[in-house]
Structure formats: structure tokens, C-alpha cells
Amino acid sequence: MAKGRKNALYSGISEELSALMRTGWADTERPGLRLGEQAPYAARRRASLSARFPGERLVIPSGNLKVRSNDDTYPFRPYSGYAHMAGDRARDGALVLEPRADGDHDAYCYQLPRDSRDNDEFWTGATAELWMGRRRSLAESELVLGLPCRDVRTAAGDLAAAPAAPTRIVRGIDPSLEAGVTTDEERDAELEEALSELRLVKDDWEIAELRKAVESTVRGFTDVIGELSRAIASSERWIEGTFFRRARLEGNAVGYGSICAAGEHATIMHWTDNDGPVRPGDLLLLDAGVETHTLYTADVTRTLPISGTFTPVQREVYDAVYEAQEAGMAAVKPGAAYRDFHEASQRYLAARLVGWGFIEGPADRAYELGLQRRFTMAGTGHMLGLDVHDCAQARNEEYVDGVLEPGMALTVEPGLYFQPDDLTVPEEWRGIGVRIEDDLVVTDDGHENLSAGLPRSADDVEAWMAQFAG
């Protein structure tokens, strides 16, 4: 029963019920817990963050539950900066880096402890343990995280009473913690920038997690191919549900809303309604990624002929996007400018669009004026990791205007989208949308395509579908 609920069926708790509920419970403390696999990596990340802000207190909240409707909440996902620095996924927590006199920091973690069985809190209220499940005790969290852990219910007061020190907090994550500190908005934004920038280069553990995410995603795409006949008999939602099943079986969930866009919906960049028909003869643009239990996500797109073979026009568009992706991927290597892969793909597509007569040339002029964007719409990729568009708060000079380094993970995803109402292209081209997207890690001598297990060329896609399509 929800505490304070206006229309609750029970008006209160009798003393006898309260006494009954508090007795007869076994000790469920979990002995033998070990340091988490991610903990040593998180410690090194904290050391890098500490070095950026000597003498300053840093507060990184995990976030709170968000109401979906009335007393129902969305599934909780922590702020990515907290997950990265603490190696933890708990709600209502916070990582604090407390400055020391030597300029270094002591790190500790605020956590929501287990509900006490000495009062009614463990079984009353919509977020009580008997309603939402067991949490780790503070002692258990200390063992797993390798950090001292404190009761988060004292955090705001603790921070307000802490010795004077310049303080930064990530804003917009936990209002109650923000209320306990006095900070400057611009300086807080610098902390968030730093947390993004420290994710630009992935460590070995993170790359292994991305590899897991992509491997599950490959299986999810194959699942979809095997159930295309059911999607044809129903809608795009069958595709969405098929992929989601794999994501939940092997990971935490999907890393973002799956785009299951059939027919003219493939021309809509972020089509997530997924309620349209799946018709033989059309294309299916599937953009989806499994998120691991540690919250690292894949982001892969394939465009598939629902009938199993491309029509001549569909293949012509597909081949152009494939060749543009090849050009872009060839530019992904250490020392290259981040923008190089985008420019290589976009210049190729601009030239093809000029050759088709859809934009005015010459191709270099068309590219410099951005004319190809009528049909390419978006950029050609982004960083990938804990967020599908990872490192989004990093400074431009460290990201889009930066240089690729080994360990960076990114997508290369050119596309062409001919809107169904675009009178500037022949009728048979209208409603065709094609995107091909792969997940790459920069290596010492080039890159590795983590999603190479999924066919990319038109011939290979058709052969794959002939093997697995149901």
C-alpha cells in the first residue's frame, strides 16, 4: 500500500499488524561478496577526475526514480557519469570526491541503505523493499564497489556542514543534493564536461562490454530476420518486440528506443512509433542496440529488403550508402581528425546526388554548401559507450574538432532519405530510406568493426536473409 495515498483501501496500520510485520525475518546479509569486476577501472577513472580538480569537492549524483504515471515509475537508469566513476547502478546515490590537503581526494559513495525491519518502512510506501525488491546493504556495497559507503539520507546535511571547500555538482540529477551545496553553474558545467571527456577513450573493460553489447545485438537482428513473416502479418511492433526480447534476455534492455521503420517510415530519422505495416517489396530500416547489464550499448543499423531481394532502385540507393560507409570507415584511424570519416562519407554521397541530378554540382561546391543534407539529413556518426550518443557534454575541441585516439568507440552511419512527398526526385525513389551503421573502436593501427558479424553489402544481406528469413 502506498503511504499517503488518497484512495487507499486501508486507513491505517494497527499496532498488532505492525508488530506482526516486524518479527520472524531471517538475516539476509550476503556473505562472501567480492570486489566488482569494474571497481579497479572505476578507481583509475576517479584518479583522472581528481587530477583535474585538485582541492575541490566533487558531487556526482546517480539520480532518482521518475514518475511515469501517478505512483508508477519508469525503470531506473543512473546518470552515466555516476555509473562510470562509481561502477554502480543504484538509485538515490551519489559519489563524492572530498579534497585532501595534498590536493588529492578521498572518495566515498552515498547509498540508500536497506530498509530497517525495526519499523514499518520496509513494507509501507511504493518504494519500500517489499514492493520494489532488496537493495544492497551499505556493508555489501562497500565490498562490491571498493568504496566507503554512507547513508544517503544524511547526504544533504553532511554536504551543507562539510568544511569549506570549492564545490561542484552535476546539476539536474538530484534536486535534494543540489539544495545541500553552494555552487556556481558555470563551474558545475565544467565538471559535467570533464565527466564526458573522460569517457572519450574507453579502457579495456569498457571495450569488452561494448563487444558484448554488439554480439547480443547481432543475435537480435538475426532474430528479427527469422520472424519477418510474423511482422508482415502484424506490424513494425512485432519487430520491436522481437529485438526487445533479446535485449532483455542478454542485457539490461535496449540502449535507446528501437527504430523499426518499414516502407516510407525509413525516411524518418527517429521513427520510434513502430506501428506501421511491414509490406513485401518495401525496405525495413532497423536501428537498434542491446544495452548490457553494466549499461554499455551497441548502436547498429541495417536496411533490409522485406521480400529478401532489393529492387533495382533500392539496390542503387543501398550501394551508394554502402560505398559512402566504406569511405567513412577507411578514415577511422589514430591521428585522423574526428571529422574525417564524416567528411569522406558526405563527399561521396554529395557526388552521387550530383550524378543522379538531384542537386546542382559540381560535387565539391554541393558539399561546401551542404546541399546533400536535403537527402542525408544528419551527421555520419557519434561517440558510443554508456550513452548511445556518448560524451555529449565534452568540449568541441575534445570531440568533434578533436583527433581520434586508440580506445575511442564511435559509429559510422551514412544514410540517404528520399521523402515520400519530395517532388525533386523521380516517383520510384520516393519513400526509400537507407542507413547502414556499424560500431567501431579505434586501434593502434586503424580500427576494429565490432559489428562486422552482420552482413553489410547488398549481396551479403540478400544471402543472409535467404538463410534466416522466416
XYZ file of C-alpha atoms in Angstrom:
470
model
C 0.000 0.000 0.000
C 1.316 3.419 -0.887
C 1.997 5.779 2.002
C -0.244 8.821 1.908
C -2.355 7.529 -0.942
C -5.621 9.423 -1.097
C -7.774 6.462 -2.141
C -6.032 3.729 -0.155
C -8.230 0.801 0.834
C -6.632 0.651 4.289
C -6.990 3.656 6.542
C -4.066 2.835 8.797
C -1.876 0.203 10.437
C -2.866 -1.398 13.706
C -0.247 -1.863 16.389
C -0.797 -5.597 16.160
C -0.178 -5.652 12.392
C 2.907 -3.519 12.801
C 4.280 -5.862 15.462
C 3.476 -8.908 13.317
C 5.259 -7.458 10.296
C 8.436 -6.686 12.269
C 9.027 -10.194 13.524
C 10.109 -13.524 12.090
C 12.553 -12.412 9.384
C 15.796 -14.226 8.575
C 19.109 -12.414 8.309
C 19.698 -11.942 4.561
C 23.069 -10.179 4.675
C 25.097 -11.647 1.829
C 28.456 -13.047 2.986
C 31.379 -13.574 0.688
C 30.747 -10.712 -1.725
C 33.819 -9.729 -3.700
C 35.118 -6.589 -5.281
C 33.225 -5.923 -8.505
C 34.948 -6.541 -11.834
C 34.634 -2.877 -12.782
C 35.872 -1.455 -9.451
C 39.610 -1.211 -10.281
C 38.809 0.554 -13.546
C 36.424 2.947 -11.790
C 39.163 3.761 -9.270
C 41.520 4.756 -12.097
C 38.797 6.905 -13.650
C 38.283 8.672 -10.309
C 42.013 9.317 -10.100
C 41.892 11.014 -13.511
C 38.929 13.128 -12.420
C 40.651 14.022 -9.146
C 43.698 15.281 -11.020
C 41.529 17.730 -12.952
C 40.071 19.384 -9.863
C 42.640 19.478 -7.027
C 41.349 20.940 -3.775
C 37.699 20.871 -4.851
C 34.757 18.836 -3.608
C 33.015 16.971 -6.425
C 29.494 15.574 -6.124
C 28.153 13.191 -8.788
C 24.581 12.000 -8.103
C 23.118 8.811 -9.506
C 19.588 10.186 -9.798
C 16.124 9.383 -8.521
C 13.091 7.470 -9.679
C 10.902 9.358 -12.147
C 7.140 9.056 -12.140
C 5.612 7.613 -15.277
C 2.004 7.924 -14.168
C 0.569 8.510 -10.703
C 2.541 6.102 -8.454
C 4.141 4.095 -11.270
C 7.779 4.886 -12.101
C 9.989 4.440 -15.128
C 12.680 1.755 -14.885
C 15.604 3.428 -13.179
C 18.828 4.151 -15.016
C 21.601 6.088 -13.251
C 23.330 9.154 -14.589
C 26.081 7.860 -16.849
C 28.821 9.891 -15.172
C 27.971 8.269 -11.851
C 27.922 4.764 -13.340
C 31.295 5.405 -14.971
C 33.015 6.802 -11.895
C 31.434 4.573 -9.238
C 30.917 1.357 -11.211
C 27.436 1.290 -9.731
C 23.799 1.416 -10.855
C 22.000 2.207 -7.580
C 19.300 4.848 -7.403
C 19.287 7.758 -4.938
C 23.055 7.616 -4.532
C 25.990 9.941 -5.028
C 29.734 9.714 -5.437
C 31.675 12.359 -3.505
C 35.327 13.206 -4.021
C 36.391 15.028 -0.867
C 39.534 17.178 -1.215
C 42.594 16.481 0.909
C 45.319 18.876 1.948
C 47.743 17.266 -0.510
C 45.466 18.127 -3.450
C 44.246 14.569 -3.906
C 40.796 13.300 -2.946
C 39.139 10.746 -0.715
C 36.239 9.078 -2.499
C 33.125 7.727 -0.842
C 29.683 6.778 -2.005
C 26.292 7.692 -0.615
C 23.770 4.877 -0.987
C 20.199 4.232 0.033
C 20.592 1.549 2.721
C 18.329 -1.408 3.250
C 15.020 -0.703 4.947
C 15.032 -1.454 8.651
C 12.842 -4.291 9.897
C 12.526 -2.461 13.223
C 9.854 -0.158 11.837
C 7.299 -0.203 9.048
C 9.434 1.392 6.329
C 10.362 -1.912 4.671
C 6.784 -2.759 3.742
C 4.923 0.566 3.520
C 5.335 3.016 0.698
C 5.620 2.368 -3.020
C 9.438 2.328 -2.972
C 9.826 0.038 0.074
C 11.883 -3.129 -0.331
C 8.890 -5.465 -0.164
C 7.416 -3.514 -3.066
C 10.496 -2.938 -5.238
C 12.986 -5.592 -4.209
C 16.001 -5.976 -1.991
C 18.789 -3.410 -2.080
C 22.379 -3.949 -1.076
C 23.308 -3.040 2.458
C 25.953 -0.358 2.933
C 28.440 -3.032 4.012
C 27.697 -5.061 0.874
C 28.119 -2.006 -1.332
C 31.489 -1.265 0.247
C 32.691 -4.750 -0.666
C 31.431 -4.586 -4.257
C 32.423 -1.001 -5.055
C 35.640 -0.816 -3.062
C 34.452 2.489 -1.593
C 33.335 3.628 1.863
C 29.543 3.924 1.751
C 27.304 6.217 3.785
C 23.559 6.634 4.265
C 22.320 8.963 1.536
C 19.548 10.235 3.792
C 22.184 12.276 5.620
C 23.911 13.482 2.444
C 22.327 16.930 2.067
C 23.017 17.753 5.712
C 26.534 16.328 5.552
C 27.397 18.396 2.498
C 25.920 21.558 3.993
C 28.004 21.059 7.167
C 31.230 19.947 5.437
C 34.408 22.019 5.797
C 34.564 24.950 3.421
C 35.888 23.967 0.013
C 35.121 24.920 -3.583
C 32.335 22.538 -4.586
C 30.979 21.321 -7.897
C 27.914 19.150 -8.522
C 26.357 17.715 -11.660
C 23.114 19.647 -11.909
C 19.687 18.397 -12.875
C 20.160 14.898 -11.462
C 19.167 15.109 -7.772
C 17.477 18.316 -6.530
C 17.785 17.360 -2.856
C 21.568 17.111 -3.111
C 21.791 20.355 -5.066
C 19.980 22.048 -2.192
C 22.753 20.973 0.188
C 25.613 22.678 -1.664
C 26.510 26.167 -2.818
C 27.987 26.046 -6.295
C 28.384 28.037 -9.480
C 26.502 26.991 -12.603
C 29.425 27.567 -14.954
C 31.838 25.627 -12.781
C 29.318 22.810 -12.422
C 29.084 22.622 -16.206
C 32.870 22.177 -16.312
C 32.521 19.106 -14.084
C 29.982 17.619 -16.470
C 32.284 18.388 -19.401
C 35.125 16.585 -17.651
C 32.969 13.532 -16.962
C 32.082 13.357 -20.658
C 35.666 13.855 -21.802
C 36.964 11.120 -19.510
C 34.701 8.695 -21.409
C 36.126 9.579 -24.835
C 38.819 6.891 -24.617
C 37.472 3.558 -23.393
C 39.517 1.255 -21.191
C 39.853 -2.457 -21.918
C 36.945 -3.347 -19.644
C 34.627 -0.912 -21.430
C 35.596 -2.206 -24.868
C 34.822 -5.734 -23.683
C 31.375 -4.549 -22.564
C 30.757 -2.895 -25.931
C 31.774 -6.132 -27.593
C 29.160 -7.999 -25.514
C 26.521 -5.428 -26.434
C 27.263 -5.769 -30.142
C 27.336 -9.573 -30.055
C 23.880 -9.612 -28.461
C 22.700 -7.051 -30.994
C 23.855 -9.266 -33.868
C 21.746 -12.087 -32.430
C 18.817 -9.696 -32.043
C 18.992 -8.704 -35.714
C 19.079 -12.360 -36.702
C 16.016 -12.955 -34.517
C 14.185 -10.235 -36.433
C 15.095 -11.770 -39.801
C 13.713 -15.092 -38.591
C 10.372 -13.514 -37.663
C 9.794 -11.245 -40.658
C 6.778 -13.251 -41.785
C 5.101 -12.558 -38.441
C 5.931 -8.869 -38.802
C 4.355 -8.869 -42.257
C 1.239 -10.409 -40.716
C 1.139 -7.797 -37.940
C 3.248 -4.608 -37.893
C 6.559 -2.986 -37.057
C 5.756 -3.677 -33.406
C 6.487 -7.361 -33.910
C 9.993 -6.374 -34.947
C 10.360 -4.082 -31.944
C 9.172 -6.794 -29.576
C 11.391 -9.447 -31.144
C 14.532 -7.376 -30.696
C 13.493 -6.258 -27.209
C 13.175 -9.880 -26.110
C 16.822 -10.497 -26.997
C 17.867 -7.274 -25.244
C 16.125 -8.293 -22.031
C 17.358 -11.887 -22.183
C 21.011 -10.986 -22.614
C 21.279 -7.447 -21.274
C 19.600 -4.768 -19.243
C 17.302 -3.524 -22.009
C 17.626 -1.697 -25.304
C 20.107 1.160 -25.214
C 17.627 3.544 -26.880
C 14.221 3.389 -28.495
C 14.444 0.904 -31.361
C 13.755 2.292 -34.830
C 11.807 -0.371 -36.741
C 10.946 1.628 -39.820
C 9.334 -0.107 -42.789
C 8.444 1.495 -46.096
C 8.330 5.277 -46.097
C 8.896 5.323 -42.320
C 12.549 4.571 -43.144
C 12.861 8.181 -44.297
C 12.098 9.416 -40.748
C 15.359 9.649 -38.811
C 13.970 8.773 -35.397
C 10.857 6.752 -36.144
C 10.048 5.024 -32.835
C 6.247 4.734 -33.017
C 6.825 1.404 -34.758
C 3.151 0.926 -35.532
C 3.184 0.791 -39.317
C 2.720 -2.081 -41.747
C 5.557 -4.298 -42.950
C 4.969 -4.889 -46.658
C 6.793 -7.187 -49.083
C 8.587 -5.090 -51.671
C 9.454 -2.334 -49.185
C 12.627 -1.809 -47.176
C 12.954 -2.231 -43.420
C 15.393 0.108 -41.659
C 16.229 -1.427 -38.286
C 18.306 0.746 -35.936
C 18.650 -0.972 -32.560
C 21.142 -1.828 -29.848
C 21.315 -4.053 -26.780
C 22.423 -2.396 -23.548
C 24.495 -4.635 -21.276
C 23.806 -5.112 -17.581
C 26.549 -2.549 -16.987
C 24.759 -0.058 -19.273
C 27.082 -0.049 -22.305
C 25.103 -0.011 -25.532
C 25.517 -1.044 -29.130
C 24.049 1.073 -31.944
C 23.703 -0.765 -35.243
C 21.564 -0.177 -38.336
C 20.804 -2.416 -41.257
C 18.389 -1.735 -44.110
C 16.767 -4.922 -45.359
C 14.581 -5.795 -48.344
C 11.466 -7.280 -46.763
C 10.962 -9.605 -49.728
C 14.562 -10.811 -49.462
C 15.903 -9.066 -52.574
C 16.407 -5.399 -53.441
C 14.621 -3.820 -56.370
C 16.969 -2.110 -58.875
C 16.302 1.359 -57.427
C 16.577 0.143 -53.841
C 19.901 -1.512 -54.641
C 21.216 1.622 -56.335
C 20.486 3.678 -53.210
C 21.792 0.936 -50.935
C 25.043 0.566 -52.849
C 25.634 4.318 -52.683
C 25.217 4.305 -48.895
C 27.399 1.207 -48.558
C 30.188 2.809 -50.606
C 29.869 6.016 -48.570
C 30.215 3.992 -45.392
C 33.272 2.225 -46.798
C 34.837 5.633 -47.465
C 33.985 6.813 -43.971
C 35.259 3.709 -42.217
C 38.553 3.911 -44.106
C 39.117 7.312 -42.479
C 38.789 5.950 -38.914
C 42.344 5.580 -37.589
C 44.506 7.082 -34.866
C 45.721 10.584 -35.604
C 42.901 11.315 -38.042
C 40.644 14.254 -37.352
C 37.314 13.174 -35.872
C 35.537 14.931 -38.743
C 37.411 12.981 -41.434
C 35.065 9.995 -41.554
C 32.034 12.270 -41.713
C 33.544 14.336 -44.498
C 34.582 11.263 -46.517
C 31.070 9.777 -46.405
C 29.289 13.046 -47.079
C 31.532 13.996 -50.004
C 30.858 10.621 -51.588
C 27.103 10.997 -51.195
C 27.198 14.568 -52.497
C 28.928 13.313 -55.640
C 26.340 10.565 -56.128
C 23.455 13.001 -55.672
C 25.012 15.334 -58.245
C 25.469 12.387 -60.619
C 21.819 11.459 -60.237
C 20.825 15.060 -60.961
C 19.136 15.608 -57.601
C 21.380 18.520 -56.543
C 23.371 21.008 -58.587
C 27.105 20.374 -58.955
C 29.970 20.357 -59.112
C 30.233 17.925 -56.202
C 32.775 19.918 -54.180
C 30.566 23.010 -54.376
C 27.498 20.985 -53.391
C 29.340 19.610 -50.362
C 30.677 23.002 -49.252
C 27.142 24.422 -49.432
C 25.716 21.374 -47.634
C 23.231 20.680 -50.434
C 23.470 16.930 -49.862
C 21.870 17.417 -46.448
C 18.410 17.550 -48.063
C 18.851 13.795 -48.521
C 21.427 12.839 -45.871
C 19.860 14.817 -43.004
C 22.225 14.015 -40.120
C 25.909 13.711 -39.317
C 27.686 10.466 -40.110
C 28.307 9.159 -36.602
C 28.942 9.830 -32.942
C 30.808 8.554 -29.912
C 29.412 5.411 -28.317
C 29.550 3.940 -24.827
C 27.416 4.309 -21.717
C 25.147 6.595 -23.715
C 24.192 5.853 -27.285
C 25.400 9.393 -28.067
C 28.203 9.209 -25.540
C 30.387 12.063 -24.262
C 27.737 14.572 -25.363
C 28.870 17.304 -22.942
C 32.534 17.180 -23.985
C 34.029 20.364 -25.367
C 34.070 20.645 -29.152
C 37.865 20.817 -29.238
C 37.990 17.444 -27.466
C 35.245 15.821 -29.543
C 34.092 16.962 -32.990
C 37.160 19.157 -33.506
C 39.493 16.646 -31.900
C 41.698 13.801 -33.091
C 40.954 10.077 -32.962
C 42.908 8.021 -30.413
C 43.130 4.280 -29.771
C 40.269 3.233 -27.496
C 37.712 5.662 -28.866
C 34.425 3.977 -29.826
C 32.185 5.521 -32.448
C 29.570 4.805 -35.089
C 29.811 5.343 -38.844
C 26.283 5.637 -40.237
C 25.712 7.419 -43.542
C 22.227 7.404 -44.969
C 20.053 8.601 -47.832
C 16.410 9.513 -47.278
C 14.050 10.336 -50.131
C 10.866 11.658 -48.586
C 7.560 10.325 -49.958
C 6.411 13.844 -50.868
C 9.678 15.049 -52.455
C 8.851 16.177 -55.964
C 12.532 16.809 -56.813
C 13.232 13.084 -57.269
C 11.588 10.519 -59.568
C 8.482 8.874 -58.165
C 10.105 5.433 -57.857
C 12.750 6.905 -55.490
C 10.237 8.494 -53.130
C 9.754 6.777 -49.789
C 13.130 4.992 -49.889
C 15.321 5.392 -46.828
C 18.630 3.580 -46.349
C 21.084 3.750 -43.442
C 23.970 1.407 -42.635
C 25.597 1.801 -39.232
C 28.447 -0.026 -37.554
C 30.249 0.291 -34.225
C 33.992 0.858 -34.476
C 36.816 1.007 -31.956
C 39.958 2.894 -32.907
C 43.040 0.653 -32.622
C 46.772 1.356 -32.697
C 46.909 0.843 -36.453
C 43.381 1.545 -37.673
C 40.047 0.345 -36.327
C 38.063 -2.761 -35.455
C 34.481 -3.088 -36.642
C 32.747 -4.653 -33.644
C 29.571 -5.254 -35.658
C 31.273 -6.973 -38.605
C 29.237 -10.090 -37.754
C 26.270 -8.531 -39.553
C 26.370 -8.515 -43.371
C 26.703 -5.096 -44.994
C 26.921 -5.374 -48.787
C 23.702 -5.820 -50.769
C 24.693 -9.306 -51.944
C 25.636 -10.417 -48.433
C 22.407 -9.025 -46.975
C 20.345 -10.954 -49.513
C 22.277 -14.163 -48.814
C 21.840 -13.651 -45.052
C 18.113 -13.174 -45.450
C 17.826 -16.249 -47.647
C 19.460 -18.246 -44.857
C 17.489 -16.951 -41.867
C 14.310 -15.205 -43.019
C 11.069 -16.707 -41.826
